[in-house]
Coordinates of C-alpha atoms and ligand atoms in Angstrom, one line a residue:
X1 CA 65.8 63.3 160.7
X2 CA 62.7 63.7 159.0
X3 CA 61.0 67.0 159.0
X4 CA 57.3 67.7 160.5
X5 CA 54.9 67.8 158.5
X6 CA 52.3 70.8 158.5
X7 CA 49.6 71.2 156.1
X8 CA 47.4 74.2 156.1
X9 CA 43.2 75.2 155.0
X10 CA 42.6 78.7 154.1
X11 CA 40.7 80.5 157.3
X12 CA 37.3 80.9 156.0
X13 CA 35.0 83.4 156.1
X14 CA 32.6 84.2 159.0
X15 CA 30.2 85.7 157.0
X16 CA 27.4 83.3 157.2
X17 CA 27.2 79.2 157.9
X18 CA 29.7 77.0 156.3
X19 CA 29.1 74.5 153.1
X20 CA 30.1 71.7 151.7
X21 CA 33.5 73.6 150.2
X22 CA 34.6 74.2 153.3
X23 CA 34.2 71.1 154.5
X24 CA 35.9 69.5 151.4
X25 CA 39.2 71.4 151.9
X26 CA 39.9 70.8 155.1
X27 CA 38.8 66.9 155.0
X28 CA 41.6 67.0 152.2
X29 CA 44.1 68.4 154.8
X30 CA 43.0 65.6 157.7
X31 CA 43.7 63.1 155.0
X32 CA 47.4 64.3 154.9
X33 CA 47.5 64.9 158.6
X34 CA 46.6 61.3 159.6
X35 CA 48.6 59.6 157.0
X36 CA 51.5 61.9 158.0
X37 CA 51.4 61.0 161.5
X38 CA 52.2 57.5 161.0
X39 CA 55.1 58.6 159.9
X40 CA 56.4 61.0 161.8
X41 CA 55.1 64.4 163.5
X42 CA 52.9 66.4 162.1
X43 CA 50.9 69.4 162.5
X44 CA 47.5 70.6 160.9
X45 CA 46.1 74.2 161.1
X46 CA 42.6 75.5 160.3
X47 CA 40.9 78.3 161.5
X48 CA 38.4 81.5 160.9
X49 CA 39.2 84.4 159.1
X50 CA 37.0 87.4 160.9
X51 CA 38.2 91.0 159.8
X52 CA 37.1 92.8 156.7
X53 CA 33.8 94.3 155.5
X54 CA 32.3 91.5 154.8
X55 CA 32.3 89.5 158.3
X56 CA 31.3 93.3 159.7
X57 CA 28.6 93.7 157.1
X58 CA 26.7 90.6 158.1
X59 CA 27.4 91.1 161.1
X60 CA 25.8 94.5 161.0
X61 CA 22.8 92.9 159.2
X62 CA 22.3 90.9 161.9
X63 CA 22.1 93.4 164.8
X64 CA 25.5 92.7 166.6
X65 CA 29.2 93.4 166.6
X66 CA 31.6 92.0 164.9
X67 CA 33.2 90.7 167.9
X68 CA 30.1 89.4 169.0
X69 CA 28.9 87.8 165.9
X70 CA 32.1 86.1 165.0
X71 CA 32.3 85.0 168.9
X72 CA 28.5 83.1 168.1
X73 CA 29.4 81.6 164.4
X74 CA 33.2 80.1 165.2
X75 CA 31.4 77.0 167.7
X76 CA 29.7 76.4 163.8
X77 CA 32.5 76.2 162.3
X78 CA 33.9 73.3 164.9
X79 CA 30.9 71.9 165.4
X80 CA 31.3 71.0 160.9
X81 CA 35.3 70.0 161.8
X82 CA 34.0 67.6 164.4
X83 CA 31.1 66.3 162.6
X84 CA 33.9 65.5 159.7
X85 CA 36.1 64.0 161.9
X86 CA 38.5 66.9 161.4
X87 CA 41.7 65.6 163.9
X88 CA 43.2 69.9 163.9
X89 CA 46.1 70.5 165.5
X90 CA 45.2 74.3 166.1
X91 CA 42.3 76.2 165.4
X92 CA 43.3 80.1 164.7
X93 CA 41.1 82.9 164.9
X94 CA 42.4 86.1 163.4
X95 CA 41.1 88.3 166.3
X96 CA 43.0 86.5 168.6
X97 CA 45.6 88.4 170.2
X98 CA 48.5 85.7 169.9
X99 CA 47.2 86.9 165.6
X100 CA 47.0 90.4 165.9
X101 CA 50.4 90.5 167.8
X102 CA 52.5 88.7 165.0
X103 CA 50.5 91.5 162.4
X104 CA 51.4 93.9 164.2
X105 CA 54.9 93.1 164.6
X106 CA 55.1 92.0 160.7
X107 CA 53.8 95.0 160.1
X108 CA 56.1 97.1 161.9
X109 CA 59.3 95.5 160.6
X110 CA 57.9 95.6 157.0
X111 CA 57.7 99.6 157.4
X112 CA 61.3 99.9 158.8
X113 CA 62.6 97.6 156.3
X114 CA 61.3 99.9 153.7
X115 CA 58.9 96.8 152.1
X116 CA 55.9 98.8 153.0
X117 CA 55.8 102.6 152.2
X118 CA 52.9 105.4 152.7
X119 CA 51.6 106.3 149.0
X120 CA 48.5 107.7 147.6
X121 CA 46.1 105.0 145.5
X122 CA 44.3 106.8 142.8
X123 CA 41.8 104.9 140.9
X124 CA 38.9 104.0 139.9
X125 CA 36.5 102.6 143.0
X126 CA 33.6 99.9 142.9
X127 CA 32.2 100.5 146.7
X128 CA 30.2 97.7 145.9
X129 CA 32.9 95.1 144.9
X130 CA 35.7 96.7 146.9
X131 CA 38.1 96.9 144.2
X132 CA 40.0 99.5 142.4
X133 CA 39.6 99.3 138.4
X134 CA 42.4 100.7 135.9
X135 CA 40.7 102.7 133.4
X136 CA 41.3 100.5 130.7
X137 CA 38.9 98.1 132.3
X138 CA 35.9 99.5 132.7
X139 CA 33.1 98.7 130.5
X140 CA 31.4 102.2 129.4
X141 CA 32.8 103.9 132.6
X142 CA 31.1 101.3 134.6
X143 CA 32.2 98.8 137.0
X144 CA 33.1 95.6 134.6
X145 CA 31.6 92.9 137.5
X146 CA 28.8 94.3 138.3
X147 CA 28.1 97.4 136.1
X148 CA 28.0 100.0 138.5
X149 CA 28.9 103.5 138.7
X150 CA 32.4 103.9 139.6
X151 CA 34.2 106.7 142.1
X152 CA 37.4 108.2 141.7
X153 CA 39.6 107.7 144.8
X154 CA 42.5 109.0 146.2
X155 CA 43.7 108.3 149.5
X156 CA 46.5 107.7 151.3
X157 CA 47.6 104.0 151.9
X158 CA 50.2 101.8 153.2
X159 CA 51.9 99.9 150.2
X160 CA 53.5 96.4 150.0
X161 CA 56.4 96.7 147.8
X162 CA 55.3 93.2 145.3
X163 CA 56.8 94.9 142.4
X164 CA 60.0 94.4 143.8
X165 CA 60.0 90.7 144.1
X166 CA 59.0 90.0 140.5
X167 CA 61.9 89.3 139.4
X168 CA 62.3 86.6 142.4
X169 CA 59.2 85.0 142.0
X170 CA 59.5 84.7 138.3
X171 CA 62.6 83.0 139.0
X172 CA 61.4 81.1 141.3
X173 CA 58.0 79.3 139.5
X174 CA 60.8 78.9 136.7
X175 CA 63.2 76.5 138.9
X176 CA 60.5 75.4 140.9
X177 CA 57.7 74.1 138.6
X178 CA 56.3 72.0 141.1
X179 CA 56.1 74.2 143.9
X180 CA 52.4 75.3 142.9
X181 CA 49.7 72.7 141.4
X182 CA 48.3 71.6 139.3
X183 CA 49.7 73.1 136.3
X184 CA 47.2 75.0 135.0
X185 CA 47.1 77.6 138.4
X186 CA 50.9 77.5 137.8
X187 CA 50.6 78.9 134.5
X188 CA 48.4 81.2 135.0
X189 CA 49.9 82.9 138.4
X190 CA 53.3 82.4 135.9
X191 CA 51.3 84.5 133.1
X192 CA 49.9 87.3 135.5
X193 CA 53.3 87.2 137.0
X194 CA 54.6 87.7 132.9
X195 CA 52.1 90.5 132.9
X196 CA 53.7 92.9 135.3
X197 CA 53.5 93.7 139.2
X198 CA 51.5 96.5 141.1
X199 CA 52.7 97.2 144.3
X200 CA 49.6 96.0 147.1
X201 CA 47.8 98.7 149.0
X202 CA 47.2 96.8 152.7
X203 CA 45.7 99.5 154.7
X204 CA 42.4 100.6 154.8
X205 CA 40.3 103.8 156.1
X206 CA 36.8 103.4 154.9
X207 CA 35.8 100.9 158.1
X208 CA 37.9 99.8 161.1
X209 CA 36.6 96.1 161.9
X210 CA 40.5 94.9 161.4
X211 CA 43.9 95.3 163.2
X212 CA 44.9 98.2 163.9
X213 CA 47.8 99.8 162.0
X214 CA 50.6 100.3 164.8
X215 CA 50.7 104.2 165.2
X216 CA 47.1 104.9 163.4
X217 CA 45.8 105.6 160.3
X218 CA 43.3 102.7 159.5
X219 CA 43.7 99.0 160.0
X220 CA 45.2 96.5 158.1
X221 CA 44.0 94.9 154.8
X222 CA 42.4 91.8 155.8
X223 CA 44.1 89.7 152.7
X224 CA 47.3 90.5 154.6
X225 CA 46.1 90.1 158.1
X226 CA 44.7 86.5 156.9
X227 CA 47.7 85.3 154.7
X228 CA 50.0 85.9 158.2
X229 CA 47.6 82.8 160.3
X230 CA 49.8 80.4 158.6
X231 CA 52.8 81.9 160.8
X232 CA 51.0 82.9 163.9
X233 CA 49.9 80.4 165.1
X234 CA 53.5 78.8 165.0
X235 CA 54.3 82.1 167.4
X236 CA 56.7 83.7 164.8
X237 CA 58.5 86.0 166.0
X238 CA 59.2 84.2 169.3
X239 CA 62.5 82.7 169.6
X240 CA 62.4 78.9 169.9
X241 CA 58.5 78.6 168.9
X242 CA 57.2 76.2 166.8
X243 CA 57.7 78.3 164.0
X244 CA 60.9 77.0 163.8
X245 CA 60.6 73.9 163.2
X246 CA 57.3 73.3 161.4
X247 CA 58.1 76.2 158.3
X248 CA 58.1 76.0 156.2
X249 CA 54.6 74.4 155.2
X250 CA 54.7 70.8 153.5
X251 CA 51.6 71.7 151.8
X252 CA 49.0 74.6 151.9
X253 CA 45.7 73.7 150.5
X254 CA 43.7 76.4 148.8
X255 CA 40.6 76.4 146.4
X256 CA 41.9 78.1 143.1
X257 CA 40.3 81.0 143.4
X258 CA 42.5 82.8 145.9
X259 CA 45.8 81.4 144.0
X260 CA 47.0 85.0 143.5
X261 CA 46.8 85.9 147.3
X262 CA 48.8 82.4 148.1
X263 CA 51.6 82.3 145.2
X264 CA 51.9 85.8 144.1
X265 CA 51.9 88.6 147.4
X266 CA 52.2 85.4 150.5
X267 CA 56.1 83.8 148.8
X268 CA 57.3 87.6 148.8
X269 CA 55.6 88.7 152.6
X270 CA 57.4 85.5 153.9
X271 CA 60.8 86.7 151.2
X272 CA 60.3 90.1 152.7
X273 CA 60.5 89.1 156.2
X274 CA 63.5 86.7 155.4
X275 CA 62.1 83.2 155.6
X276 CA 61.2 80.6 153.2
X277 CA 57.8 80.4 150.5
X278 CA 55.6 76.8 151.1
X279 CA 57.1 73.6 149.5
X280 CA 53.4 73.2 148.3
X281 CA 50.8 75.3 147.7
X282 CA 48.0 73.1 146.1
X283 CA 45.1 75.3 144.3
X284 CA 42.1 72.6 144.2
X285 CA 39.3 73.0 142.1
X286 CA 35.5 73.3 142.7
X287 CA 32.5 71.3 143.9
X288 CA 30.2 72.5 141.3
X289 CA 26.3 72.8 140.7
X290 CA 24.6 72.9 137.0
X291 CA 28.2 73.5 135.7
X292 CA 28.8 76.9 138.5
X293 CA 31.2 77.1 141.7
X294 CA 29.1 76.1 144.6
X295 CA 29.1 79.0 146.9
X296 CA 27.1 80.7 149.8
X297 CA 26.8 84.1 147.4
X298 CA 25.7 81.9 144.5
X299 CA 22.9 80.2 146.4
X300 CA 23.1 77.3 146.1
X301 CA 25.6 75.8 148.8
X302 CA 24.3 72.6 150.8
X303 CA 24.4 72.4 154.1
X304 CA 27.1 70.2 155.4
X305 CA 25.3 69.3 158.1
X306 CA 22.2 67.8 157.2
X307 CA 24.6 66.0 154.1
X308 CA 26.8 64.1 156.6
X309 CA 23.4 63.3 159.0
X310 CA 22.0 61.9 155.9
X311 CA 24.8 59.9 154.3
X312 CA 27.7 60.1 156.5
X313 CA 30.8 62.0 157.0
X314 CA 33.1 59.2 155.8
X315 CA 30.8 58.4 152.9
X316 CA 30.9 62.2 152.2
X317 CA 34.6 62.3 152.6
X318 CA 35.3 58.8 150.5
X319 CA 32.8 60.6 148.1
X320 CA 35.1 63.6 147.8
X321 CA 38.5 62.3 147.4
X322 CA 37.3 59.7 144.8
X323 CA 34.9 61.3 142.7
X324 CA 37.6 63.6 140.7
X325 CA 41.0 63.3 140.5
X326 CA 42.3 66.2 143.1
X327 CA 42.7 69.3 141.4
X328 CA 39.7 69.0 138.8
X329 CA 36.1 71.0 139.1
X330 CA 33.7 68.1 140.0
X331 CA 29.9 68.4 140.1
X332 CA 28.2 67.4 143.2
X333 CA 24.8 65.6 143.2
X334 CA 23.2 63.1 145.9
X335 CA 22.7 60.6 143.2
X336 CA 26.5 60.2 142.4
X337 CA 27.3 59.7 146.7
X338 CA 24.3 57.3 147.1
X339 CA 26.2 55.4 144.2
X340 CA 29.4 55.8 145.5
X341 CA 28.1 54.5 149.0
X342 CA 25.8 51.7 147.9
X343 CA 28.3 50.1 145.4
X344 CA 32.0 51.0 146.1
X345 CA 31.3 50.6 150.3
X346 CA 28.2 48.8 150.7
X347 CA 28.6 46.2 148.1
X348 CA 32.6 46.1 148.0
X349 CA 34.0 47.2 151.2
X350 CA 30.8 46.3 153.3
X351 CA 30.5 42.8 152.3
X352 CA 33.9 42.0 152.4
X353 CA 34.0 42.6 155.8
X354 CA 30.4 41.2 156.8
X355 CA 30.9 38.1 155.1
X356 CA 34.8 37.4 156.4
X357 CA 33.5 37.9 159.7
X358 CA 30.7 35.6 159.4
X359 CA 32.8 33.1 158.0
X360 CA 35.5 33.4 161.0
X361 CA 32.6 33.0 163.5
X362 CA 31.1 30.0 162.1
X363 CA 34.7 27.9 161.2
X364 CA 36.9 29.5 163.6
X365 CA 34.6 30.1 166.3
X366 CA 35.4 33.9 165.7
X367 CA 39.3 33.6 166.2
X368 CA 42.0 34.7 163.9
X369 CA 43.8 30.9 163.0
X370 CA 47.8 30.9 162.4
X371 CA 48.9 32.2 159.3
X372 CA 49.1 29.5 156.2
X373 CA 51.0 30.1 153.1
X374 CA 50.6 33.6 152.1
X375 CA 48.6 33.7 148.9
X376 CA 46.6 36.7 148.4
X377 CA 49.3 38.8 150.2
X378 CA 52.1 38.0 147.8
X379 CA 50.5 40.2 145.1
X380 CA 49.6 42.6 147.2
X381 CA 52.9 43.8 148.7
X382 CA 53.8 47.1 146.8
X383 CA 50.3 48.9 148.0
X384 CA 50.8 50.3 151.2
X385 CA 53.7 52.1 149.5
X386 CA 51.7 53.1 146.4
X387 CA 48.8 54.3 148.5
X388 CA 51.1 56.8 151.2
X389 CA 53.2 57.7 147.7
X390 CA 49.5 58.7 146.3
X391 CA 48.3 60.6 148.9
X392 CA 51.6 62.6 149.8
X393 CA 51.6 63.4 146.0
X394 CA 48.3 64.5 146.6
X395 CA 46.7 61.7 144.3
X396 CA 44.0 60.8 146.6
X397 CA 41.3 59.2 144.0
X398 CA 44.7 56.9 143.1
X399 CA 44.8 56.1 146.5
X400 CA 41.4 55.3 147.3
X401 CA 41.8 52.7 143.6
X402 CA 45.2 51.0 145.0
X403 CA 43.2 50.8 148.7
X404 CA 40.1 48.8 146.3
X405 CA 42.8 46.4 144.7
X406 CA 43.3 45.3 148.5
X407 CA 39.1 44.9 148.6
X408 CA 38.9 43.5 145.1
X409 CA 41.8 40.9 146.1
X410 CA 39.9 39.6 149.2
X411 CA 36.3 39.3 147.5
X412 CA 37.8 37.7 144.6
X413 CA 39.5 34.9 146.5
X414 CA 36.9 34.2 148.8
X415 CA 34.9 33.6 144.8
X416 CA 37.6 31.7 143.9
X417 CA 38.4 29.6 146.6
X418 CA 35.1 28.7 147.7
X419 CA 35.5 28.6 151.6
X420 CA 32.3 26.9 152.3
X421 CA 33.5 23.7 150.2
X422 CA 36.5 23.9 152.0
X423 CA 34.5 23.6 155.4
X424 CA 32.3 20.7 154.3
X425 CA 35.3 18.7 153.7
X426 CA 37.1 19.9 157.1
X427 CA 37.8 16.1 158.8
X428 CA 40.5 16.0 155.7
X429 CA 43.5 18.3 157.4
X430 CA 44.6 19.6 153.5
X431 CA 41.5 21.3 153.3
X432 CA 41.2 22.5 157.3
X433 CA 44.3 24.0 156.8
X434 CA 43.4 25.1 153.2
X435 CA 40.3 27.1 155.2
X436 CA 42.9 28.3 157.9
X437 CA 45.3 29.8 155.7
X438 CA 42.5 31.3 154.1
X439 CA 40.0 32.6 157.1
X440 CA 44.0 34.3 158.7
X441 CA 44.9 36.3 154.7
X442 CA 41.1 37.5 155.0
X443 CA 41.4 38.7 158.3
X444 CA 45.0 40.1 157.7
X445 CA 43.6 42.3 154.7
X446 CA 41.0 43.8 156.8
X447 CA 43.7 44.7 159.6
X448 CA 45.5 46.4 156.2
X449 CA 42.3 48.3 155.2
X450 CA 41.6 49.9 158.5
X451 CA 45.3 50.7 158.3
X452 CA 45.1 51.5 154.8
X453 CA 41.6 53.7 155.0
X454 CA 42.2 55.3 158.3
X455 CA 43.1 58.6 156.8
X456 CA 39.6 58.7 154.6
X457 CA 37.5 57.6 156.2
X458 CA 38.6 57.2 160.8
X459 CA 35.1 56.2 161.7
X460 CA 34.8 53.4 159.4
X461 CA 38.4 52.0 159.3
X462 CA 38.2 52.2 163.3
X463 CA 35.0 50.3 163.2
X464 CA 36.4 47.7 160.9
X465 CA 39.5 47.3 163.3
X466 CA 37.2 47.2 166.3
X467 CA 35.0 43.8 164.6
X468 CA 38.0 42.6 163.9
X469 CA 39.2 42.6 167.4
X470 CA 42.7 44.9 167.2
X471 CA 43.7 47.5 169.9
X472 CA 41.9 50.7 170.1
X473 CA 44.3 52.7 168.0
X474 CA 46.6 50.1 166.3
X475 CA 45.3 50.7 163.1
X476 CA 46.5 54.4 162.9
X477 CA 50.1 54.0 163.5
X478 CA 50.4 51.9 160.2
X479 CA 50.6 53.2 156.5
X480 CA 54.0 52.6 154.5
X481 CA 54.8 50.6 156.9
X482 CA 52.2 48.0 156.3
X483 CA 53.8 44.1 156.4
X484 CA 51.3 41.1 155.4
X485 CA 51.4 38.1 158.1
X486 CA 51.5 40.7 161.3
X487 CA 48.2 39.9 162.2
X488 CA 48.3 37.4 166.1
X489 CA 47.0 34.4 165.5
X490 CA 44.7 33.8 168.4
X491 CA 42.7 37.8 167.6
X492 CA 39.3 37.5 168.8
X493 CA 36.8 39.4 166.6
X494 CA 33.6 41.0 167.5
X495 CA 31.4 41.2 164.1
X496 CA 28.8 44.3 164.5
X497 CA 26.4 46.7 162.6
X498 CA 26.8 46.8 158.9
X499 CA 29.3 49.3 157.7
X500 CA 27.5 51.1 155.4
X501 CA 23.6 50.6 155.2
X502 CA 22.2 51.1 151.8
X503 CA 21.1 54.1 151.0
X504 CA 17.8 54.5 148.8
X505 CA 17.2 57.1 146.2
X506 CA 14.5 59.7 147.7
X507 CA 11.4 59.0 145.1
X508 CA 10.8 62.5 143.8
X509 CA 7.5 63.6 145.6
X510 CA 4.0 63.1 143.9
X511 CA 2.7 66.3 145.2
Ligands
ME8_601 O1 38.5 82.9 150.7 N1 34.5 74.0 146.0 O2 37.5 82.3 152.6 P1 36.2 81.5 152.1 C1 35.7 73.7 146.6 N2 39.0 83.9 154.0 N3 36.2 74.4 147.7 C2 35.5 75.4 148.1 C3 34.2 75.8 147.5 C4 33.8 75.0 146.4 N4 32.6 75.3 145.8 N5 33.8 76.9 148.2 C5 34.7 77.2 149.1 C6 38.4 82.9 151.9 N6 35.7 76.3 149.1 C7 39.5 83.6 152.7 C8 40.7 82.8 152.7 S1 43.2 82.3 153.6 C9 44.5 83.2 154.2 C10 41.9 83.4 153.5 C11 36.9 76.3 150.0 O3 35.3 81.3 153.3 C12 38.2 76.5 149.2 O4 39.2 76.0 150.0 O5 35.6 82.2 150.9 C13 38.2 78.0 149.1 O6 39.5 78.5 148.8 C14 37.8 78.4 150.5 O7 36.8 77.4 150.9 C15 37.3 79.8 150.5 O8 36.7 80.1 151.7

């Protein structure tokens, strides 16, 4: 039997209002998610990450608890996932209790296991950046990030023994090479990996907006409390819960810059505690401005919501996954998503499907004819395959090109093969049937592309099965297993708005 499929975001960050990089990730994951579930079950987990100084610093700036602050942002954060047509299984929230539980428990057996210990950490402190410095890397005494004066520290912390599972993990990014992508995060966690382990201080004194370390003394790192969502929400721990059959994770999706916390401490937690690392964990690269990571500290993040009232969620989400081959840094700009959304789906996808449908009202009265000799579909029969091969491999911008051979198929042969000629000379039954055979392959390919771009883009590829006349919800069982000629004859269409209206570039103002 097939195992489930579960595909994990990172939890984000309650500090402040989402962007478009959080919106990006997670559309990634829904991608996977629908395709999966036409194959078999599958389960997709986002959530909010809400402990650590940061969520309790904004929250402090704004005049409220933690609690209370992170209780007011997380409707934000579902209100984005909705208004991207995010289909999430679960939703986790790290101060849940069902979370803090499994910490606590993880925790616990981690201390009597001996994998965490009580040491002192001595170093060099940046309050401002929150990170301990090695001598060697401080630039004139000073903080190398943000050239501050540093304090010397010592305190007593709870310890995660990592340097004990070098020599595992090196062995396993050497036999697995694949396990972490693309390559270039894989050789550079393999290099820091190369470099030496320190062993990972996971407690902390200095504030207490976290969990609470069972028996006192502090609360718990939030990088560890975070990493441990992917398992708690699966109820680990708790015999028979779903833990058990869904890890491990098919594929966890990250943005690059938290590879270390993914591939270098999460593989030897989930080691320490006896189960299995991710088959996947896939670093992607950044939505970029002027050439720099878009980010809310950077300012200059867009707002994900007024981008999808403006253009569209599935024009924002085709945008996304075809812009950049999945992986790569790609710079955002509203010029490059108009383009993509005028040309690729207004005059390619759009068209295809207002035009077909305009042509099967006025020959067929609007009803799908019987099938004729199957012309375009011949050539076209390896694409449902290449297109769930693509996105499982995480190859979406291939995808979305083997999805366009379908559109580029249909538009040329309605070129080609003239159908309004055909329909002037209708009393002779060669080219009636001619038209038939035709008007049923056109129709057919648009049942495949609501099939084929249900995962991208749901609203669209819904709408385009609804026009076309199928059953709510047919369209989303179908991927792989995608066979030309299963269309019913006798389908009764409903042609509606257009797709995708044209979108005009904002003249830059006079004023
Ligand atoms: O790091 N381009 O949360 P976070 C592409 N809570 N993706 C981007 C992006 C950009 N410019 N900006 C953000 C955290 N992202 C931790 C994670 S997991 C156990 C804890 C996406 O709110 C990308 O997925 O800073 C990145 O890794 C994530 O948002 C970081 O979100």
């Amino acid at each position: 039997m097939k195992r489930p499929f579960y595909v994990t975001t990172p939890i984000y960050y309650i500090s402040g209002n989402p962007h478009i990089g959080h919106a990006y990730t997670t559309a990634v994951a829904d991608v996977l998610a629908r395709a999966a579930r036409t194959e078999g079950e599958a389960f997709f987990l986002t959530g909010t990450d809400e402990h650590g100084q940061k969520v309790a610093n904004a929250a402090a700036a704004a005049g409220k608890s933690p609690q209370d602050w992170c209780d007011a942002l997380v409707p934000r954060w579902q209100e984005l996932f909705a208004a991207f047509h995010i289909s999430y299984d679960d939703f986790i929230r790290t101060t849940q209790p069902r979370h803090e539980r499994v910490v606590q428990r993880v925790f616990e057996r981690l201390r009597e296991s001996g994998d965490i210990y009580l040491g002192t950490y001595e170093g060099w402190y940046c309050i401002e950046d929150e990170t301990f410095w090695l001598e060697a890397k401080l630039v004139d005494g000073k903080c190398p990030t943000c050239g501050r004066t540093v304090t010397w520290l010592s305190e007593n912390d709870w310890f995660f023994r990592l340097s004990a599972y070098r020599d595992r993990l090196l062995e396993y990014y050497r036999s697995n090479p694949n396990w972490l992508r693309p390559k270039s995060v894989y050789n550079e966690m393999l290099s820091l990996l190369e470099e030496g382990l320190d062993d990972f201080s996971i407690s902390r004194t200095n504030f207490d907006w976290g969990i609470e370390i069972p028996g006192g003394g502090g609360v718990i790192y939030v990088w560890f409390d975070a990493l441990l969502n992917y398992i708690s929400a699966l109820d680990y721990g708790t015999p028979g819960a779903p833990f058990e059959r869904f890890w491990p994770a098919s594929v966890q999706l990250i943005g690059k810059e938290i590879a270390r916390f993914h591939t270098i401490v999460w593989p030897a937690v989930l080691w320490a505690l006896g189960e299995k690392a991710p088959e996947l964990v896939f670093a992607h690269g950044w939505i970029t401005v002027d050439g720099r990571k878009m980010g809310k500290s950077m300012g200059n993040a867009t707002d994900p919501f007024a981008l999808a009232e403006r253009f569209g969620a599935d024009t924002l989400r085709y945008f996304l996954l075809r812009e950049a081959p999945f992986g790569s840094d790609f710079s955002y700009s509203e010029e490059k998503i108009i383009a993509r959304n005028n040309d690729d789906l207004g005059n390619d996808l759009g068209n295809l499907v207002r035009r077909s449908l305009a042509m099967l009202t006025k020959y067929c009265d609007g009803v799908v004819p019987s099938a004729g000799e199957p012309f375009i579909g011949a050539a076209l029969e390896q694409i449902p395959n290449r297109v769930a091969d693509a996105i499982f491999d995480l190859r979406f911008r291939e995808a979305l090109e083997a999805i366009w051979q379908v559109v580029t198929a249909l538009n040329r042969s309605i070129d080609e093969r003239k159908p309004w000629e055909l329909w002037k000379r209708r009393d002779d039954p060669a080219a009636k049937a001619s038209l038939d055979a035709l008007m049923y392959e056109l129709c057919e390919g648009l049942r495949w592309l609501a099939s084929l771009l249900a995962p991208f883009m749901p609203e669209k590829a819904a709408e385009i099965a609804r026009q076309l006349g199928l059953a709510e919800g047919d369209h989303e069982r179908e991927l792989r297993s995608l066979r030309w000629g299963a269309l019913a004859a006798g389908t009764r269409s409903a042609p509606g708005a257009v797709l995708f209206a044209r979108i005009e570039v904002a003249e830059p103002s006079s004023a």
